[in-house]
């Protein structure tokens, strides 16, 4: 069972962040556009929180489509994930809606990725919401998620740039973004 444990930060000075990541030895790849359709279980409302629910995402990046399910564990930034490539985005949309998922929000962002040892590093620019640093660990053990998030936070703070930590997921940020 793979879990993704992450932390996310709003970035005030993207150039300073890129310089700090380069100084830390993180080589970011070329920017890639990600077009995500988020899905929620039928009847779910954001006021219910995410614990106890499984959500889905249908992503297109270039010519590749993937479907992901995320089930939050301790908090919305620690999820059990299942992911696979799909050949046809529209057909997968039909499958998800037939299974009872409801399209909730569209998230379009430009992402650059790299690594720092076991940490996945993502620098995302999301239309209407700004620039974010996301740090991710993918684990298949029983480590404490909150302790892992504290370690990711310490790594981020060690970069020496101004970061504002957020516990909001991209779907929440997209709902709040101006139209």
N, CA and C of each residue as an Amber inpcrd file, in Angstrom:
protein
   537
   0.8430000  -1.1760000   0.0000000   0.0000000   0.0000000   0.0000000
   0.8880000   1.2400000   0.0000000   0.8660000   1.9880000  -1.0890000
   1.6760000   3.2010000  -1.1840000   0.9150000   4.3840000  -0.6130000
   1.6400000   5.1920000   0.1660000   1.0950000   6.4400000   0.6840000
   1.9420000   7.5770000   0.1590000   1.2820000   8.6560000  -0.1760000
   1.9770000   9.8920000  -0.5270000   1.8260000  10.8260000   0.6590000
   2.9710000  11.2950000   1.1660000   2.9970000  12.2340000   2.2830000
   3.6080000  13.5160000   1.7340000   2.9150000  14.6250000   1.9100000
   3.4190000  15.8600000   1.3050000   3.2340000  17.0630000   2.2010000
   3.9500000  18.1130000   1.8320000   3.7380000  19.4480000   2.3850000
   3.6880000  20.4050000   1.1980000   2.9940000  21.5180000   1.3940000
   2.8330000  22.4840000   0.3020000   3.0300000  23.8930000   0.8520000
   3.6160000  24.7450000   0.0200000   3.9610000  26.1090000   0.4300000
   3.6160000  27.0940000  -0.6840000   3.0300000  28.2100000  -0.2960000
   2.8540000  29.3290000  -1.2280000   4.2090000  30.0270000  -1.3130000
   4.6250000  30.3580000  -2.5130000   5.9430000  30.9410000  -2.7550000
   5.7850000  32.4230000  -3.0780000   6.4600000  33.2550000  -2.3300000
   6.3970000  34.7130000  -2.5510000   7.3590000  35.1570000  -3.6570000
   8.5360000  34.5290000  -3.7070000   9.5720000  34.9290000  -4.6670000
  10.0460000  33.6920000  -5.4280000   9.3960000  33.3820000  -6.5540000
   9.7510000  32.1740000  -7.3040000  11.2190000  32.1160000  -7.7320000
  11.8010000  33.2580000  -8.1050000  13.2040000  33.2560000  -8.5290000
  14.1270000  32.8730000  -7.3710000  13.8570000  33.3960000  -6.1760000
  14.6640000  33.0350000  -5.0090000  14.5210000  31.5470000  -4.7040000
  13.3130000  30.9990000  -4.8620000  13.1110000  29.5680000  -4.6360000
  13.9200000  28.7460000  -5.6350000  13.8540000  29.0990000  -6.9000000
  14.6010000  28.3540000  -7.9240000  16.0980000  28.3940000  -7.6410000
  16.6070000  29.5590000  -7.2130000  18.0260000  29.6720000  -6.8560000
  18.3660000  28.7790000  -5.6640000  17.4940000  28.7760000  -4.6490000
  17.7440000  27.9680000  -3.4490000  17.6890000  26.4770000  -3.7700000
  16.7610000  26.0750000  -4.6200000  16.6800000  24.6580000  -5.0060000
  17.9320000  24.2440000  -5.7830000  18.3890000  25.0990000  -6.6820000
  19.6130000  24.7960000  -7.4340000  20.8010000  24.6840000  -6.4800000
  20.8880000  25.5780000  -5.5050000  21.9760000  25.5320000  -4.5190000
  21.9060000  24.2640000  -3.6700000  20.6960000  23.7120000  -3.4940000
  20.5160000  22.4730000  -2.7300000  20.7290000  21.2350000  -3.5930000
  21.0910000  21.4550000  -4.8650000  21.3660000  20.3290000  -5.7580000
  20.1460000  19.7510000  -6.4490000  19.0210000  20.4540000  -6.3990000
  17.8020000  19.9760000  -7.0520000  17.7940000  20.4690000  -8.4920000
  17.7790000  19.5280000  -9.4280000  17.6870000  19.8610000 -10.8520000
  16.2450000  19.6770000 -11.2780000  15.5930000  20.7740000 -11.6440000
  14.2010000  20.7120000 -12.0690000  14.1160000  20.4570000 -13.5620000
  13.1400000  19.6500000 -13.9410000  12.9000000  19.3830000 -15.3510000
  12.1880000  20.5540000 -16.0090000  11.9470000  20.3950000 -17.2990000
  11.2570000  21.4250000 -18.0730000   9.8190000  21.5630000 -17.5820000
   9.2450000  22.7440000 -17.7210000   7.8530000  22.9280000 -17.3260000
   6.9170000  22.0370000 -18.1480000   5.9200000  21.4740000 -17.4800000
   4.9170000  20.6410000 -18.1450000   3.5350000  21.0950000 -17.6940000
   2.6290000  21.2020000 -18.6270000   1.2480000  21.6030000 -18.3070000
   0.4710000  20.3700000 -17.8580000  -0.2040000  20.5030000 -16.7270000
  -1.0580000  19.4380000 -16.2160000  -2.4900000  19.9460000 -16.1790000
  -3.3770000  19.1860000 -16.7840000  -4.8010000  19.5030000 -16.8100000
  -5.5100000  18.4190000 -16.0060000  -5.9540000  18.7670000 -14.8090000
  -6.5560000  17.8060000 -13.8840000  -8.0450000  18.0680000 -13.7140000
  -8.8230000  17.0120000 -13.8020000 -10.2200000  17.0660000 -13.3940000
 -10.3220000  16.3020000 -12.0910000 -10.7440000  16.9950000 -11.0300000
 -10.9210000  16.3540000  -9.7370000 -12.3490000  15.8300000  -9.6300000
 -12.4990000  14.7110000  -8.9170000 -13.8030000  14.0940000  -8.7090000
 -13.9890000  13.8170000  -7.2280000 -15.2250000  14.0110000  -6.7730000
 -15.5850000  13.7170000  -5.3860000 -16.6840000  12.6500000  -5.3920000
 -16.7920000  11.9280000  -4.2860000 -17.8890000  10.9650000  -4.2010000
 -19.2410000  11.6900000  -4.2410000 -20.2300000  11.0710000  -4.8830000
 -21.5760000  11.6550000  -4.9470000 -22.0630000  11.9320000  -3.5200000
 -22.5780000  13.1390000  -3.2970000 -23.1090000  13.5170000  -1.9950000
 -22.0990000  14.1800000  -1.0780000 -20.8110000  14.1500000  -1.4640000
 -19.7850000  14.7670000  -0.6190000 -19.8630000  16.2810000  -0.7500000
 -19.6230000  16.9780000   0.3530000 -19.5820000  18.4320000   0.3850000
 -18.2860000  18.8480000   1.0740000 -17.5920000  19.8960000   0.5910000
 -16.3280000  20.2970000   1.2180000 -16.4160000  20.5380000   2.7190000
 -17.5870000  20.9130000   3.2180000 -17.7240000  21.1470000   4.6520000
 -17.5620000  19.8600000   5.4670000 -17.6510000  18.6940000   4.8030000
 -17.5000000  17.4090000   5.4860000 -16.0390000  17.0440000   5.7490000
 -15.1030000  17.7860000   5.1600000 -13.7050000  17.3980000   5.2500000
 -13.4430000  16.2190000   4.3280000 -12.2160000  15.7600000   4.2980000
 -11.8450000  14.7000000   3.3570000 -11.6600000  13.3300000   4.0050000
 -11.4640000  13.3100000   5.3150000 -11.2250000  12.0320000   5.9990000
 -12.4050000  11.0940000   5.7810000 -12.0850000   9.8360000   5.4770000
 -13.1110000   8.8230000   5.2920000 -13.6820000   8.7550000   3.8900000
 -13.1840000   9.5730000   2.9810000 -13.6720000   9.5860000   1.6010000
 -12.5180000   9.2820000   0.6430000 -12.8360000   8.6860000  -0.4830000
 -11.8520000   8.4660000  -1.5430000 -12.2050000   9.3670000  -2.7110000
 -11.2180000  10.1110000  -3.1730000 -11.3780000  11.0550000  -4.2720000
 -10.6290000  10.5320000  -5.4920000 -10.9610000  11.0710000  -6.6560000
 -10.2860000  10.6570000  -7.8870000  -9.8090000  11.8980000  -8.6340000
  -8.7900000  11.6650000  -9.4770000  -8.2660000  12.7350000 -10.3290000
  -7.9640000  12.1240000 -11.6870000  -8.3490000  12.8280000 -12.7240000
  -8.0220000  12.4390000 -14.0890000  -7.1050000  13.5160000 -14.6430000
  -5.8550000  13.1420000 -14.9420000  -4.8260000  14.1080000 -15.3500000
  -4.3990000  13.8510000 -16.7940000  -4.2200000  14.9370000 -17.5230000
  -3.5860000  14.8770000 -18.8370000  -2.3390000  15.7370000 -18.7900000
  -1.2200000  15.1380000 -19.1840000   0.0510000  15.8450000 -19.3010000
   0.6350000  15.4230000 -20.6330000   0.6970000  16.3730000 -21.5530000
   1.1090000  16.0180000 -22.9150000   0.0570000  15.0970000 -23.5140000
   0.4820000  13.9260000 -23.9560000  -0.4510000  12.9440000 -24.5280000
  -0.7520000  11.8060000 -23.5610000  -0.3160000  11.9620000 -22.3160000
  -0.4920000  10.9100000 -21.3200000  -1.6460000  11.2560000 -20.3800000
  -2.5200000  10.2790000 -20.1520000  -3.6370000  10.4260000 -19.2300000
  -3.4370000   9.4380000 -18.0860000  -3.6700000   9.9040000 -16.8520000
  -3.5980000   9.0130000 -15.6980000  -4.8180000   9.2640000 -14.8150000
  -5.2450000   8.1840000 -14.1690000  -6.2990000   8.2990000 -13.1750000
  -5.6850000   7.9130000 -11.8350000  -6.0280000   8.6880000 -10.8190000
  -5.4870000   8.4830000  -9.4760000  -6.6410000   8.5200000  -8.4900000
  -6.6100000   7.6290000  -7.5070000  -7.5100000   7.7650000  -6.3620000
  -6.6600000   8.1190000  -5.1590000  -7.2290000   8.9470000  -4.2960000
  -6.5370000   9.3790000  -3.0760000  -7.5070000   9.2420000  -1.9070000
  -7.0550000   8.5350000  -0.8820000  -7.8310000   8.3800000   0.3420000
  -7.0210000   8.9750000   1.4840000  -7.4280000  10.1340000   2.0090000
  -6.6890000  10.7530000   3.1020000  -6.5920000   9.8510000   4.3240000
  -5.4340000   9.9340000   5.0060000  -5.1820000   9.1280000   6.1990000
  -5.2670000  10.0500000   7.4110000  -4.1410000  10.6030000   7.8650000
  -4.1430000  11.4810000   9.0470000  -4.6550000  12.8850000   8.7030000
  -4.3940000  13.3240000   7.4700000  -4.8480000  14.6280000   7.0100000
  -4.8690000  14.6070000   5.4840000  -5.3350000  15.6890000   4.8680000
  -5.4920000  15.7250000   3.4120000  -4.1640000  15.6520000   2.6630000
  -3.0440000  15.8330000   3.3560000  -1.7230000  15.7840000   2.7250000
  -1.0300000  14.4380000   2.9420000  -1.7470000  13.4660000   3.4680000
  -1.2250000  12.1020000   3.6010000  -2.3080000  11.1690000   3.0860000
  -2.0600000  10.5550000   1.9340000  -3.1010000   9.7650000   1.2760000
  -2.5790000   8.4160000   0.8130000  -3.4570000   7.4110000   0.8990000
  -3.2080000   6.1560000   0.1970000  -3.5830000   6.4350000  -1.2510000
  -2.6630000   6.0870000  -2.1690000  -2.8800000   6.3900000  -3.5810000
  -2.8310000   5.1390000  -4.4380000  -3.6600000   5.1580000  -5.4650000
  -3.6090000   4.1640000  -6.5310000  -3.6350000   4.9560000  -7.8300000
  -2.7600000   4.5920000  -8.7760000  -2.6570000   5.3690000 -10.0120000
  -2.3270000   4.4460000 -11.1700000  -2.9180000   4.7560000 -12.3230000
  -2.5920000   4.0060000 -13.5300000  -2.8240000   4.8770000 -14.7600000
  -2.1120000   4.5600000 -15.8190000  -2.3060000   5.2530000 -17.0860000
  -3.6030000   4.7610000 -17.7230000  -4.2520000   5.6440000 -18.4580000
  -5.4540000   5.2830000 -19.2020000  -5.2900000   5.7540000 -20.6430000
  -5.8770000   5.0130000 -21.5590000  -5.7280000   5.3270000 -22.9810000
  -6.6600000   6.4470000 -23.4310000  -7.8320000   6.5620000 -22.8090000
  -8.8600000   7.4650000 -23.3040000  -9.4430000   8.2670000 -22.1420000
  -9.1540000   9.5490000 -22.1230000  -9.6060000  10.4140000 -21.0250000
 -11.1340000  10.4590000 -20.9390000 -11.7980000  10.6280000 -22.0520000
 -13.2600000  10.7250000 -22.0250000 -13.9010000   9.4240000 -21.5600000
 -13.3690000   8.2900000 -21.9960000 -13.9040000   7.0080000 -21.5420000
 -13.7020000   6.8460000 -20.0390000 -12.5360000   7.2650000 -19.5290000
 -12.2860000   7.1560000 -18.0890000 -13.2080000   8.0820000 -17.3170000
 -13.4990000   9.2460000 -17.8630000 -14.4710000  10.1450000 -17.2410000
 -15.8170000   9.4130000 -17.0970000 -16.2200000   8.7150000 -18.1430000
 -17.4600000   7.9500000 -18.0960000 -17.4330000   6.8660000 -17.0310000
 -16.3080000   6.1830000 -16.9120000 -16.1610000   5.1450000 -15.8880000
 -16.3040000   5.7600000 -14.4990000 -15.6040000   6.8650000 -14.2500000
 -15.6500000   7.4940000 -12.9270000 -17.0580000   7.9670000 -12.5710000
 -17.7490000   8.5830000 -13.5210000 -19.1070000   9.0390000 -13.2160000
 -20.0460000   7.8470000 -13.0270000 -19.8580000   6.7610000 -13.7680000
 -20.6780000   5.5670000 -13.5760000 -20.4420000   4.9440000 -12.2000000
 -19.2280000   5.1170000 -11.6640000 -18.9130000   4.5980000 -10.3360000
 -19.4110000   5.5120000  -9.2120000 -20.0320000   6.6260000  -9.5700000
 -20.5980000   7.5020000  -8.5540000 -19.7730000   8.7280000  -8.2290000
 -18.7260000   8.9850000  -8.9900000 -17.9380000  10.1900000  -8.7660000
 -18.5480000  11.3570000  -9.5260000 -18.4090000  12.5460000  -8.9330000
 -18.9530000  13.7620000  -9.5160000 -17.7900000  14.7110000  -9.7930000
 -17.6760000  15.2420000 -11.0300000 -16.6200000  16.2240000 -11.2910000
 -16.7740000  17.4090000 -10.3360000 -15.6820000  17.7830000  -9.6780000
 -15.7840000  18.8450000  -8.6820000 -15.0950000  20.1300000  -9.1040000
 -13.8760000  20.0460000  -9.6090000 -13.1520000  21.2610000  -9.9880000
 -12.0670000  20.8880000 -10.9990000 -11.7860000  21.8170000 -11.8970000
 -10.7190000  21.6360000 -12.8810000  -9.5110000  22.3990000 -12.3750000
  -8.3380000  21.7660000 -12.4340000  -7.1000000  22.3660000 -11.9480000
  -6.0960000  22.3390000 -13.1040000  -5.6500000  23.5100000 -13.5170000
  -4.6510000  23.5950000 -14.5810000  -3.4190000  24.2640000 -13.9850000
  -2.2900000  23.5930000 -14.1300000  -1.0600000  24.1600000 -13.5810000
   0.1110000  23.7770000 -14.4690000   1.1860000  24.5340000 -14.3010000
   2.4540000  24.2140000 -14.9430000   3.3770000  23.7190000 -13.8470000
   3.9640000  22.5430000 -14.0560000   4.7720000  21.8830000 -13.0200000
   6.1730000  21.6090000 -13.5330000   7.1380000  21.8640000 -12.6370000
   8.5270000  21.4430000 -12.8430000   8.8620000  20.5040000 -11.7020000
   9.5060000  19.3840000 -12.0030000   9.7960000  18.3950000 -10.9650000
  11.2810000  18.0810000 -10.8860000  11.6760000  17.6690000  -9.6910000
  13.0380000  17.2170000  -9.4290000  13.0070000  16.3680000  -8.1700000
  14.1960000  16.0040000  -7.7040000  14.2890000  15.2150000  -6.4770000
  15.4210000  15.7390000  -5.6070000  15.2670000  15.4700000  -4.3210000
  16.3160000  15.7320000  -3.3320000  16.3770000  14.4550000  -2.4930000
  17.1950000  13.5060000  -2.9330000  17.2070000  12.1990000  -2.2780000
  15.8450000  11.5590000  -2.4700000  15.1940000  11.1240000  -1.3800000
  13.8810000  10.4780000  -1.5170000  12.7140000  11.4580000  -1.6620000
  13.0040000  12.7490000  -1.5990000  11.9470000  13.7630000  -1.6410000
  11.6710000  14.1690000  -3.0810000  10.4100000  14.0710000  -3.4780000
   9.9800000  14.6210000  -4.7540000   9.7430000  16.1080000  -4.5760000
  10.2790000  16.9020000  -5.4810000  10.1720000  18.3580000  -5.4040000
   9.3860000  18.8360000  -6.6200000   8.3130000  19.5640000  -6.3840000
   7.4920000  20.1130000  -7.4620000   7.3590000  21.6160000  -7.2660000
   7.5750000  22.3640000  -8.3370000   7.3070000  23.7950000  -8.3420000
   6.1600000  23.9840000  -9.3220000   5.0300000  24.4370000  -8.7770000
   3.7920000  24.5250000  -9.5470000   3.3220000  25.9600000  -9.6520000
   2.9130000  26.3420000 -10.8500000   2.2510000  27.6280000 -11.0510000
   0.8220000  27.3200000 -11.4660000  -0.1120000  27.7070000 -10.6060000
  -1.5130000  27.4040000 -10.8470000  -2.2620000  28.6760000 -11.2010000
  -2.9390000  28.6360000 -12.3250000  -3.6870000  29.7970000 -12.7940000
  -4.6290000  30.2980000 -11.7020000  -4.5370000  31.5900000 -11.4020000
  -5.4230000  32.2110000 -10.4400000  -5.0440000  32.0090000  -8.9850000
  -4.0810000  31.1200000  -8.7020000  -3.7500000  30.8290000  -7.3030000
  -2.3130000  31.1610000  -6.9430000  -1.3960000  31.1740000  -7.9160000
  -0.0170000  31.5270000  -7.6340000   0.9590000  30.3830000  -7.8200000
   2.1320000  30.5480000  -7.2010000   3.2310000  29.5770000  -7.3120000
   3.3630000  28.8480000  -5.9860000   3.5810000  27.5280000  -6.0860000
   3.6650000  26.6820000  -4.9060000   4.8540000  25.7430000  -5.0030000
   5.4170000  25.4280000  -3.8520000   6.4170000  24.3740000  -3.7070000
   5.7040000  23.2130000  -3.0380000   5.8090000  22.0370000  -3.6310000
   5.2260000  20.8480000  -3.0360000   6.3430000  19.8300000  -2.8500000
   6.4360000  19.2880000  -1.6460000   7.4180000  18.2530000  -1.3300000
   6.6670000  16.9710000  -1.0450000   7.1420000  15.8470000  -1.6100000
   6.4220000  14.5840000  -1.5110000   7.3600000  13.4330000  -1.1560000
   6.8580000  12.5730000  -0.3070000   7.4850000  11.2780000  -0.0490000
   6.4630000  10.2200000  -0.4240000   6.8760000   9.2170000  -1.1620000
   6.0220000   8.0680000  -1.4390000   6.6130000   6.9180000  -0.6510000
   5.8070000   6.3700000   0.2720000   6.2940000   5.3440000   1.1840000
   5.3790000   4.1240000   1.1470000   5.9560000   2.9700000   1.4750000
   5.1500000   1.7500000   1.5820000   5.3630000   1.0960000   2.9460000
   5.6680000   1.9340000   3.9400000   5.8650000   1.4320000   5.2960000
   4.8750000   2.1220000   6.2290000   5.0080000   1.8830000   7.5220000
   4.0410000   2.4270000   8.4740000   4.5590000   3.6500000   9.2290000
   5.4850000   4.3850000   8.6200000   6.0110000   5.5730000   9.3110000
   4.8870000   6.5670000   9.6160000   5.1050000   7.3350000  10.6580000
   4.1410000   8.3260000  11.0820000   4.0950000   9.4600000  10.0580000
   2.9250000   9.6920000   9.4820000   2.7810000  10.7120000   8.4460000
   3.0650000  12.1110000   8.9290000   2.5980000  12.4430000  10.1210000
   2.8350000  13.8030000  10.6330000   4.3160000  14.0360000  10.9100000
   5.0040000  13.0050000  11.4040000   6.4510000  13.1400000  11.6290000
   7.1740000  13.3150000  10.2980000   6.7400000  12.5820000   9.2730000
   7.3430000  12.7310000   7.9490000   7.0850000  14.1370000   7.4060000
   5.8740000  14.6620000   7.6330000   5.5730000  16.0240000   7.1950000
   6.4440000  17.0400000   7.9300000   6.7220000  16.8020000   9.2000000
   7.6090000  17.6940000   9.9520000   9.0180000  17.6650000   9.3570000
   9.4820000  16.4930000   8.9390000  10.7860000  16.3930000   8.2960000
  10.8200000  17.1280000   6.9630000   9.7480000  17.0100000   6.1790000
   9.6710000  17.7410000   4.9100000   9.6680000  19.2460000   5.1700000
   8.9470000  19.6560000   6.2000000   8.9000000  21.0800000   6.5330000
  10.2800000  21.5960000   6.9330000  11.0150000  20.8060000   7.7140000
  12.3730000  21.2160000   8.1110000  13.2560000  21.3660000   6.8730000
  13.1180000  20.4530000   5.9100000  13.9120000  20.5370000   4.6790000
  13.5600000  21.8270000   3.9330000  12.2520000  22.1120000   3.8190000
  11.8150000  23.3260000   3.1120000  12.3470000  24.5760000   3.7990000
  12.2690000  24.6140000   5.1230000  12.7400000  25.7910000   5.8710000
  14.2480000  25.9680000   5.7190000  14.9570000  24.8620000   5.5300000
  16.4000000  24.9240000   5.3360000  16.8110000  25.5750000   4.0320000
  15.8760000  25.7620000   3.1230000  16.1930000  26.4260000   1.8570000
  16.4850000  27.9110000   2.0660000  15.9520000  28.4840000   3.1560000
  16.2330000  29.8820000   3.4650000  15.4440000  30.8900000   2.6430000
  14.3160000  30.4810000   2.0680000  13.4710000  31.4220000   1.3300000
  12.1370000  31.5470000   2.0520000  11.4500000  32.6490000   1.7850000
  10.1600000  32.8810000   2.4290000   9.1110000  31.9610000   1.8220000
   8.5580000  31.0950000   2.6760000   7.5210000  30.1520000   2.2550000
   6.3740000  30.2180000   3.2480000   5.1560000  30.1340000   2.7450000
   3.9720000  30.1040000   3.5970000   3.3420000  28.7180000   3.4660000
   3.4430000  27.9340000   4.5220000   2.8990000  26.5670000   4.4690000
   1.3750000  26.6220000   4.4220000   0.8060000  25.7480000   3.5960000
  -0.6390000  25.6290000   3.5000000  -1.0280000  24.1580000   3.5910000
  -2.1700000  23.9060000   4.1820000  -2.6960000  22.5470000   4.2310000
  -3.7840000  22.3600000   3.1810000  -3.9810000  23.3540000   2.3390000
  -4.9780000  23.2710000   1.2750000  -4.4520000  22.4190000   0.1210000
  -5.3060000  21.5650000  -0.3960000  -4.9760000  20.7960000  -1.5930000
  -5.2860000  21.6670000  -2.8110000  -4.8090000  21.2430000  -3.9880000
  -5.0310000  22.0600000  -5.1790000  -6.5120000  22.2000000  -5.5200000
  -7.3190000  21.1970000  -5.2240000  -8.7400000  21.3520000  -5.5080000
  -9.3640000  22.4410000  -4.6350000  -8.9590000  22.5150000  -3.3740000
  -9.4400000  23.5770000  -2.4850000  -8.9720000  24.9430000  -2.9780000
  -7.6980000  25.0410000  -3.3650000  -7.1630000  26.3060000  -3.8930000
  -7.8880000  26.7140000  -5.1680000  -8.1960000  25.7490000  -6.0250000
  -8.8950000  26.0620000  -7.2740000 -10.3130000  26.5680000  -7.0080000
 -10.9900000  26.0040000  -6.0120000 -12.3350000  26.4790000  -5.6610000
 -12.3030000  27.9230000  -5.1780000 -11.2110000  28.3120000  -4.5170000
 -11.0920000  29.6700000  -3.9680000 -10.5680000  30.6850000  -4.9870000
  -9.9290000  30.2080000  -6.0510000  -9.2970000  31.1090000  -7.0330000
 -10.3650000  31.9110000  -7.7690000 -10.0390000  33.1630000  -8.0990000
 -10.9850000  33.9530000  -8.8920000 -11.2050000  33.3070000 -10.2510000
 -12.4110000  33.4500000 -10.7650000 -12.7740000  32.8260000 -12.0490000
 -12.0100000  33.4350000 -13.2090000
